[in-house]
Short mmCIF file of C-alpha atoms and ligand atoms in Angstrom, two decimals:
data_model
loop_
_atom_site.label_atom_id
_atom_site.label_comp_id
_atom_site.label_asym_id
_atom_site.label_seq_id
_atom_site.Cartn_x
_atom_site.Cartn_y
_atom_site.Cartn_z
CA MET A 1 -46.56 64.18 -57.31
CA ASN A 2 -48.06 61.91 -54.67
CA GLU A 3 -51.54 60.43 -55.17
CA LYS A 4 -52.67 61.83 -51.81
CA GLY A 5 -51.85 65.31 -50.64
CA LEU A 6 -49.77 66.08 -47.54
CA GLY A 7 -51.22 67.68 -44.42
CA ARG A 8 -50.94 71.44 -43.94
CA LYS A 9 -48.66 71.04 -40.90
CA GLU A 10 -46.23 68.85 -42.80
CA ILE A 11 -46.11 71.26 -45.72
CA ILE A 12 -45.53 74.25 -43.43
CA SER A 13 -42.73 72.36 -41.77
CA ILE A 14 -41.09 71.60 -45.15
CA LEU A 15 -41.48 75.24 -46.14
CA ASP A 16 -39.93 76.42 -42.87
CA GLN A 17 -37.01 74.10 -43.42
CA SER A 18 -36.50 75.31 -46.97
CA LYS A 19 -36.78 78.92 -45.89
CA SER A 20 -34.11 78.37 -43.24
CA GLN A 21 -31.68 77.37 -46.03
CA ASP A 22 -32.20 80.71 -47.78
CA PHE A 23 -29.84 83.56 -46.97
CA LYS A 24 -31.23 86.32 -44.77
CA TYR A 25 -30.51 89.71 -46.28
CA ASN A 26 -28.54 90.63 -43.15
CA ARG A 27 -25.51 88.79 -44.60
CA VAL A 28 -26.13 89.86 -48.20
CA LEU A 29 -24.09 92.66 -49.76
CA SER A 30 -24.35 91.41 -53.34
CA SER A 31 -28.01 91.78 -54.23
CA MET A 32 -29.86 94.55 -56.02
CA CYS A 33 -33.08 93.32 -54.40
CA THR A 34 -34.08 93.74 -50.77
CA TYR A 35 -36.97 93.18 -48.37
CA PRO A 36 -40.08 94.65 -49.98
CA HIS A 37 -41.88 97.34 -48.01
CA GLU A 38 -44.62 95.90 -45.78
CA ILE A 39 -47.35 97.83 -47.56
CA ALA A 40 -46.19 96.31 -50.85
CA VAL A 41 -46.44 92.84 -49.31
CA GLN A 42 -49.95 93.59 -48.05
CA ALA A 43 -51.08 94.83 -51.48
CA HIS A 44 -49.41 91.85 -53.17
CA MET A 45 -51.36 89.41 -51.04
CA GLN A 46 -54.63 91.31 -51.59
CA PHE A 47 -54.29 91.02 -55.38
CA ILE A 48 -52.67 87.58 -55.45
CA GLU A 49 -55.04 86.09 -58.06
CA SER A 50 -55.08 89.09 -60.37
CA ASN A 51 -53.86 88.37 -63.91
CA MET A 52 -52.83 91.38 -65.96
CA GLY A 53 -52.58 89.12 -69.01
CA ASP A 54 -56.38 89.25 -69.16
CA PHE A 55 -56.94 92.68 -67.68
CA GLY A 56 -60.52 92.94 -68.91
CA LEU A 57 -61.29 90.73 -65.91
CA PHE A 58 -59.25 92.86 -63.53
CA LYS A 59 -60.24 96.44 -64.26
CA GLY A 60 -59.30 97.63 -60.80
CA THR A 61 -55.75 96.28 -61.10
CA TYR A 62 -55.53 97.67 -64.63
CA ASN A 63 -56.34 101.12 -63.25
CA LEU A 64 -53.58 100.69 -60.67
CA GLU A 65 -51.17 99.84 -63.49
CA LYS A 66 -52.18 103.03 -65.31
CA GLU A 67 -51.47 104.98 -62.11
CA VAL A 68 -48.04 103.35 -61.72
CA LEU A 69 -47.17 104.19 -65.33
CA SER A 70 -48.37 107.74 -64.85
CA MET A 71 -46.34 108.23 -61.64
CA LEU A 72 -43.20 106.89 -63.31
CA SER A 73 -43.74 108.81 -66.57
CA ASN A 74 -43.92 112.01 -64.54
CA LEU A 75 -40.89 111.07 -62.47
CA LEU A 76 -38.95 110.45 -65.69
CA HIS A 77 -40.07 113.77 -67.22
CA HIS A 78 -42.46 112.64 -69.94
CA PRO A 79 -46.08 112.49 -68.77
CA ASP A 80 -47.16 111.12 -72.18
CA ALA A 81 -44.91 108.07 -72.02
CA VAL A 82 -46.58 104.69 -72.64
CA GLY A 83 -45.61 101.21 -71.52
CA TYR A 84 -46.44 98.39 -69.17
CA THR A 85 -45.29 96.62 -66.05
CA THR A 86 -42.83 93.82 -66.79
CA THR A 87 -41.22 91.08 -64.76
CA GLY A 88 -38.04 93.15 -64.38
CA GLY A 89 -35.05 94.61 -66.17
CA THR A 90 -34.44 91.62 -68.41
CA GLU A 91 -37.92 91.62 -69.91
CA SER A 92 -37.92 95.42 -70.22
CA ASN A 93 -34.61 95.33 -72.09
CA ILE A 94 -35.76 92.53 -74.41
CA GLN A 95 -38.98 94.34 -75.26
CA ALA A 96 -37.32 97.72 -75.71
CA ILE A 97 -34.85 96.32 -78.23
CA ARG A 98 -37.53 94.21 -79.91
CA SER A 99 -39.56 97.34 -80.49
CA MET A 100 -36.45 99.21 -81.72
CA ARG A 101 -35.72 96.42 -84.19
CA ASN A 102 -39.32 96.17 -85.41
CA VAL A 103 -39.65 99.91 -86.03
CA PHE A 104 -36.21 100.05 -87.69
CA LEU A 105 -37.06 97.15 -90.01
CA GLN A 106 -40.39 98.76 -90.92
CA ARG A 107 -38.47 101.83 -92.07
CA SER A 108 -35.46 100.29 -93.80
CA LYS A 109 -34.27 96.98 -95.19
CA CYS A 110 -31.39 95.45 -93.25
CA GLU A 111 -29.88 91.95 -93.26
CA LYS A 112 -28.16 92.03 -89.91
CA PRO A 113 -29.21 94.79 -87.51
CA ASN A 114 -26.78 95.72 -84.74
CA LEU A 115 -27.06 97.40 -81.35
CA VAL A 116 -24.31 99.40 -79.64
CA VAL A 117 -24.18 98.82 -75.88
CA PRO A 118 -21.59 99.77 -73.25
CA ASP A 119 -19.20 97.00 -72.26
CA SER A 120 -20.75 97.35 -68.79
CA ALA A 121 -24.24 96.41 -70.04
CA HIS A 122 -26.14 93.81 -68.03
CA PHE A 123 -25.98 90.25 -69.39
CA SER A 124 -29.65 90.53 -70.34
CA PHE A 125 -28.39 92.22 -73.54
CA ASP A 126 -26.58 89.00 -74.50
CA LYS A 127 -29.97 87.30 -74.22
CA VAL A 128 -31.49 90.12 -76.30
CA SER A 129 -28.91 89.51 -79.02
CA ASP A 130 -29.56 85.78 -79.07
CA ILE A 131 -33.36 85.98 -79.00
CA LEU A 132 -33.73 88.82 -81.49
CA ASP A 133 -30.81 87.94 -83.76
CA VAL A 134 -29.38 91.43 -83.33
CA GLU A 135 -25.59 91.74 -83.33
CA LEU A 136 -24.30 93.20 -80.08
CA ARG A 137 -21.46 95.71 -80.43
CA LYS A 138 -19.81 96.44 -77.11
CA ALA A 139 -18.31 99.89 -76.70
CA SER A 140 -15.33 100.23 -74.38
CA LEU A 141 -15.42 102.20 -71.12
CA ASP A 142 -13.49 105.30 -70.10
CA ASP A 143 -11.42 105.70 -66.93
CA ASN A 144 -14.59 106.30 -64.90
CA LEU A 145 -16.09 103.06 -66.21
CA ARG A 146 -18.68 104.92 -68.27
CA VAL A 147 -19.08 104.25 -71.95
CA SER A 148 -16.54 105.96 -74.20
CA ILE A 149 -18.29 108.20 -76.74
CA ASP A 150 -15.46 107.71 -79.26
CA SER A 151 -15.88 103.97 -79.02
CA VAL A 152 -19.67 104.27 -79.48
CA LEU A 153 -19.19 106.46 -82.57
CA SER A 154 -16.70 104.02 -84.06
CA LEU A 155 -19.21 101.15 -83.83
CA ILE A 156 -22.22 102.83 -85.46
CA ASP A 157 -22.96 102.04 -89.11
CA GLU A 158 -25.99 101.97 -91.42
CA ASN A 159 -27.26 98.75 -89.78
CA THR A 160 -27.22 100.18 -86.24
CA ILE A 161 -30.76 100.20 -84.91
CA GLY A 162 -29.90 102.04 -81.74
CA LEU A 163 -27.81 102.66 -78.66
CA VAL A 164 -28.10 101.65 -75.04
CA GLY A 165 -27.05 103.83 -72.12
CA ILE A 166 -26.86 102.57 -68.55
CA ALA A 167 -28.10 104.72 -65.69
CA GLY A 168 -26.58 102.75 -62.84
CA SER A 169 -24.45 99.92 -64.19
CA THR A 170 -24.85 96.57 -62.46
CA GLU A 171 -21.18 96.18 -61.55
CA PHE A 172 -20.09 99.74 -60.83
CA GLY A 173 -23.27 101.81 -60.42
CA GLN A 174 -21.90 104.29 -62.95
CA VAL A 175 -24.02 106.45 -65.25
CA ASP A 176 -23.07 106.69 -68.92
CA PRO A 177 -22.81 110.14 -70.58
CA ILE A 178 -26.45 109.94 -71.58
CA LYS A 179 -26.72 113.54 -72.73
CA LYS A 180 -24.00 112.84 -75.32
CA LEU A 181 -25.65 109.55 -76.31
CA SER A 182 -28.93 111.43 -76.74
CA GLU A 183 -27.27 113.92 -79.09
CA ILE A 184 -25.73 111.10 -81.15
CA ALA A 185 -29.06 109.25 -81.32
CA ARG A 186 -30.80 112.39 -82.59
CA GLU A 187 -28.09 113.15 -85.10
CA LYS A 188 -27.97 109.60 -86.47
CA LYS A 189 -31.77 109.19 -86.23
CA ILE A 190 -31.49 105.99 -84.21
CA PHE A 191 -33.09 104.86 -80.96
CA LEU A 192 -31.69 105.23 -77.47
CA HIS A 193 -32.79 102.87 -74.71
CA ILE A 194 -31.81 103.68 -71.13
CA ASP A 195 -31.35 100.79 -68.74
CA ALA A 196 -32.24 102.42 -65.43
CA ALA A 197 -33.35 99.11 -63.91
CA PHE A 198 -31.30 99.91 -60.82
CA GLY A 199 -30.66 103.65 -61.04
CA GLY A 200 -34.22 104.66 -61.88
CA PHE A 201 -35.25 104.64 -58.22
CA VAL A 202 -31.92 106.19 -57.10
CA LEU A 203 -30.89 109.00 -59.44
CA PRO A 204 -34.07 111.14 -59.14
CA PHE A 205 -33.65 111.10 -55.35
CA LEU A 206 -29.95 111.98 -55.03
CA ASP A 207 -28.91 115.43 -53.83
CA GLU A 208 -27.02 116.01 -57.06
CA SER A 209 -29.24 115.99 -60.12
CA CYS A 210 -28.35 113.81 -63.09
CA GLU A 211 -29.83 113.94 -66.59
CA PHE A 212 -30.64 110.42 -67.71
CA ASP A 213 -34.32 110.28 -68.64
CA PHE A 214 -36.89 111.52 -71.17
CA MET A 215 -35.78 115.07 -70.37
CA LEU A 216 -33.12 114.32 -72.99
CA PRO A 217 -34.84 114.37 -76.40
CA GLY A 218 -32.90 111.41 -77.88
CA VAL A 219 -34.07 108.97 -75.19
CA THR A 220 -36.74 106.72 -76.72
CA SER A 221 -37.31 104.13 -73.97
CA ILE A 222 -36.44 103.50 -70.31
CA ALA A 223 -36.37 100.37 -68.13
CA ILE A 224 -36.90 101.00 -64.41
CA ASP A 225 -37.38 98.30 -61.75
CA PRO A 226 -39.63 98.84 -58.73
CA HIS A 227 -38.44 95.46 -57.35
CA LYS A 228 -34.92 96.82 -56.82
CA MET A 229 -34.61 100.23 -55.10
CA GLY A 230 -38.37 100.82 -55.49
CA LEU A 231 -39.03 98.46 -52.55
CA SER A 232 -41.81 96.61 -54.35
CA THR A 233 -42.30 92.86 -54.54
CA ILE A 234 -40.76 90.59 -57.17
CA PRO A 235 -41.58 90.58 -60.14
CA SER A 236 -41.93 94.31 -60.72
CA GLY A 237 -40.31 96.04 -63.68
CA VAL A 238 -41.58 98.89 -65.83
CA LEU A 239 -40.84 99.66 -69.47
CA LEU A 240 -41.73 103.11 -70.82
CA PHE A 241 -41.60 104.38 -74.39
CA ARG A 242 -41.53 108.01 -75.48
CA SER A 243 -44.04 107.37 -78.27
CA PRO A 244 -47.00 104.97 -78.71
CA ASP A 245 -45.55 103.85 -82.10
CA TYR A 246 -42.84 101.90 -80.32
CA LEU A 247 -45.34 100.10 -78.09
CA GLU A 248 -47.57 99.49 -81.11
CA SER A 249 -44.74 97.60 -82.82
CA LEU A 250 -45.04 94.95 -80.08
CA ARG A 251 -48.75 94.36 -80.63
CA ALA A 252 -50.10 90.81 -80.78
CA ASP A 253 -53.73 89.77 -81.32
CA THR A 254 -55.29 87.85 -78.46
CA PRO A 255 -58.59 86.53 -79.83
CA TYR A 256 -59.69 84.38 -76.89
CA LEU A 257 -59.17 86.91 -74.07
CA THR A 258 -61.40 89.71 -72.77
CA VAL A 259 -59.06 92.17 -74.48
CA SER A 260 -58.16 91.79 -78.15
CA THR A 261 -54.50 92.86 -78.14
CA GLN A 262 -51.40 92.52 -75.98
CA TYR A 263 -48.07 94.32 -76.09
CA THR A 264 -46.35 92.29 -73.41
CA LEU A 265 -43.79 89.50 -73.68
CA THR A 266 -45.41 87.20 -71.17
CA GLY A 267 -49.10 86.33 -71.39
CA THR A 268 -50.14 85.86 -67.79
CA ARG A 269 -48.78 88.74 -65.68
CA SER A 270 -48.80 89.35 -61.96
CA GLY A 271 -51.43 91.89 -60.91
CA ALA A 272 -50.18 91.40 -57.36
CA ALA A 273 -46.84 92.99 -58.23
CA VAL A 274 -48.68 95.89 -59.90
CA ALA A 275 -50.74 96.51 -56.76
CA ALA A 276 -47.60 96.23 -54.63
CA THR A 277 -45.78 98.82 -56.74
CA TYR A 278 -48.76 101.15 -56.65
CA ALA A 279 -49.06 100.83 -52.87
CA VAL A 280 -45.39 101.39 -52.07
CA MET A 281 -44.98 104.32 -54.47
CA LYS A 282 -48.07 106.04 -53.06
CA PHE A 283 -46.94 105.33 -49.49
CA MET A 284 -43.34 106.46 -49.91
CA GLY A 285 -43.87 109.50 -52.10
CA LYS A 286 -40.77 111.28 -53.38
CA GLU A 287 -39.96 112.26 -49.82
CA GLY A 288 -39.83 108.62 -48.69
CA TYR A 289 -37.56 107.52 -51.55
CA ARG A 290 -35.33 110.54 -50.99
CA LYS A 291 -34.92 109.45 -47.38
CA THR A 292 -34.18 105.82 -48.32
CA VAL A 293 -31.64 106.81 -50.98
CA SER A 294 -30.04 109.30 -48.63
CA GLN A 295 -29.64 106.60 -45.94
CA CYS A 296 -28.09 104.18 -48.47
CA MET A 297 -25.68 106.87 -49.69
CA GLU A 298 -24.73 107.82 -46.14
CA LEU A 299 -23.93 104.18 -45.39
CA THR A 300 -22.00 103.92 -48.65
CA ARG A 301 -19.82 106.86 -47.59
CA TYR A 302 -19.45 105.36 -44.12
CA LEU A 303 -18.35 102.03 -45.63
CA LEU A 304 -15.74 103.78 -47.76
CA SER A 305 -14.36 105.69 -44.79
CA ARG A 306 -14.13 102.49 -42.71
CA LEU A 307 -12.40 100.72 -45.62
CA THR A 308 -9.82 103.50 -45.89
CA GLU A 309 -8.76 102.55 -42.33
CA ILE A 310 -7.71 99.13 -43.66
CA ASN A 311 -6.24 100.60 -46.82
CA ILE A 312 -8.93 99.36 -49.19
CA HIS A 313 -10.11 101.78 -51.85
CA PRO A 314 -12.81 101.85 -54.53
CA LEU A 315 -11.87 101.13 -58.15
CA VAL A 316 -13.96 104.15 -59.09
CA GLU A 317 -15.69 106.84 -57.01
CA PRO A 318 -19.25 105.55 -56.44
CA VAL A 319 -22.09 107.61 -57.90
CA MET A 320 -24.72 105.59 -56.14
CA ASN A 321 -24.93 102.79 -53.59
CA VAL A 322 -22.82 100.31 -55.57
CA VAL A 323 -19.17 99.97 -54.58
CA ALA A 324 -16.39 98.15 -56.46
CA LEU A 325 -13.26 97.64 -54.37
CA GLU A 326 -9.68 97.08 -55.34
CA VAL A 327 -8.54 94.01 -53.41
CA PRO A 328 -5.86 91.40 -54.09
CA GLU A 329 -7.35 88.18 -55.55
CA PRO A 330 -11.03 89.19 -55.45
CA ASP A 331 -12.34 85.65 -56.14
CA LEU A 332 -10.43 84.18 -53.23
CA ILE A 333 -11.50 86.99 -50.88
CA ARG A 334 -15.09 86.55 -51.96
CA SER A 335 -15.11 82.80 -51.32
CA ARG A 336 -13.32 83.18 -47.97
CA LEU A 337 -15.80 85.84 -46.85
CA ALA A 338 -18.58 83.39 -47.70
CA LYS A 339 -16.99 80.29 -46.19
CA GLU A 340 -15.50 81.78 -43.05
CA TYR A 341 -17.93 84.58 -42.26
CA ASN A 342 -21.10 83.79 -44.19
CA TRP A 343 -20.99 87.07 -46.16
CA GLN A 344 -22.41 87.19 -49.67
CA VAL A 345 -20.54 89.67 -51.83
CA SER A 346 -19.95 89.60 -55.58
CA ILE A 347 -17.18 90.50 -57.97
CA THR A 348 -16.71 92.78 -60.95
CA GLN A 349 -15.12 91.45 -64.14
CA ASN A 350 -13.21 94.27 -65.75
CA PRO A 351 -11.55 95.72 -63.78
CA HIS A 352 -11.63 92.79 -61.41
CA GLY A 353 -12.75 93.76 -57.92
CA LEU A 354 -15.03 93.03 -54.99
CA ARG A 355 -18.56 94.38 -55.46
CA LEU A 356 -20.93 95.50 -52.71
CA VAL A 357 -24.43 96.94 -53.03
CA ILE A 358 -25.61 99.00 -50.09
CA MET A 359 -29.33 98.26 -50.23
CA PRO A 360 -31.94 99.49 -47.71
CA HIS A 361 -31.50 96.30 -45.62
CA VAL A 362 -27.86 97.21 -44.89
CA THR A 363 -27.20 98.71 -41.45
CA ILE A 364 -24.23 100.42 -39.82
CA GLU A 365 -23.76 97.32 -37.63
CA MET A 366 -23.56 95.14 -40.75
CA ILE A 367 -20.91 97.42 -42.22
CA ASP A 368 -18.82 97.46 -39.03
CA SER A 369 -18.97 93.70 -38.79
CA PHE A 370 -18.18 93.25 -42.50
CA VAL A 371 -15.15 95.56 -42.37
CA GLN A 372 -13.80 93.68 -39.36
CA ASP A 373 -14.22 90.33 -41.15
CA LEU A 374 -12.68 91.63 -44.36
CA LYS A 375 -9.70 92.87 -42.35
CA GLN A 376 -9.25 89.38 -40.88
CA VAL A 377 -9.43 87.76 -44.30
CA LEU A 378 -6.88 90.19 -45.72
CA GLN A 379 -4.47 89.64 -42.82
CA THR A 380 -4.46 85.83 -42.81
N1 PLP B 1 -30.31 96.00 -65.94
C1 PLP B 1 -29.52 96.32 -64.89
C2 PLP B 1 -28.72 97.60 -64.92
C3 PLP B 1 -29.45 95.47 -63.78
O1 PLP B 1 -28.64 95.79 -62.76
C4 PLP B 1 -30.21 94.28 -63.80
C5 PLP B 1 -30.14 93.36 -62.66
O2 PLP B 1 -29.43 93.51 -61.72
C6 PLP B 1 -31.03 94.00 -64.91
C7 PLP B 1 -31.05 94.88 -65.96
C8 PLP B 1 -31.87 92.75 -64.96
O3 PLP B 1 -32.94 92.87 -64.09
P1 PLP B 1 -33.81 91.60 -63.67
O4 PLP B 1 -32.88 90.69 -62.93
O5 PLP B 1 -34.87 92.18 -62.81
O6 PLP B 1 -34.33 90.98 -64.91
#
């Protein structure tokens, strides 16, 4: 750091330059984030100094958090759910499994607890395993790239603390057979965490209904991210538990704050993101999200029909606005699309393909232009 500060103009100029090196979302087909809604940005700025880590000082923001949790608990069919706003899916997943492990270990002695997750689980579960010293058992996928129930059953033993189901997998956007997982969890008396970080703001607003939430009695916790399809600002995640016992197992004493206990992973937490989530959810209402999801799904179908014209097909029929495509040499295609046409797309591992996420910033013009560029890359 310099002894003397820089002038405002100089700093703004450096910021502008840095910003110009960032990708604009109009060339991004790989991200599960998008431009936040303008009302979320306004709320974020209004609450910029608010710290939910010491919410006794920020009672107004705390009340907004309670409202957000209440809106999401109702959306996910369990008005009595408890939880808190996290920094996103990773933190929600860590805390859900931490609670699972703590409650399990309170009930029974176990040297090496294990967790059964689908092979399609987000890499945050590898972090979970490392941080919490819980063995990760990866269940294989079926032909539709959803977890195989036989594989899940074969991995459960007396040290299994719980199961994870994905409602909108990162790579394929597929939804695991959560009803079946719920039945297994109930039968085996183990926990079931649902990672709906992406799908939580999609599935309730699709035309076709899908059972993935607390409506299923075996589901004990859910991660849902407002900073993805919820159109809130980053960092906005939410973790909800069916019962207060699970949240209680995360309790830490906080003697020097205005409140005496915390359940969160981080200490200082953004109240701005809480206000942003509140504002955008109130503004959009179910009707607004239904419209957004419907537009994304319409564009997803349009993309698929345009790709058929160039003989490119999905690896699996998309359930939501995530598309995995069968292309020759996906890594090469991806890097050529980036180098020659400035497109950002990603890849799936197994099966190997080209992955596109049709977020609310995607337009029909973007899709037309992308398909034309992909055609060029494939032909040369
Ligand atoms: N879970 C799923 C299904 C995801 O798709 C992602 C991110 O894309 C995460 C968890 C992690 O979320 P975050 O990056 O907000 O921590």
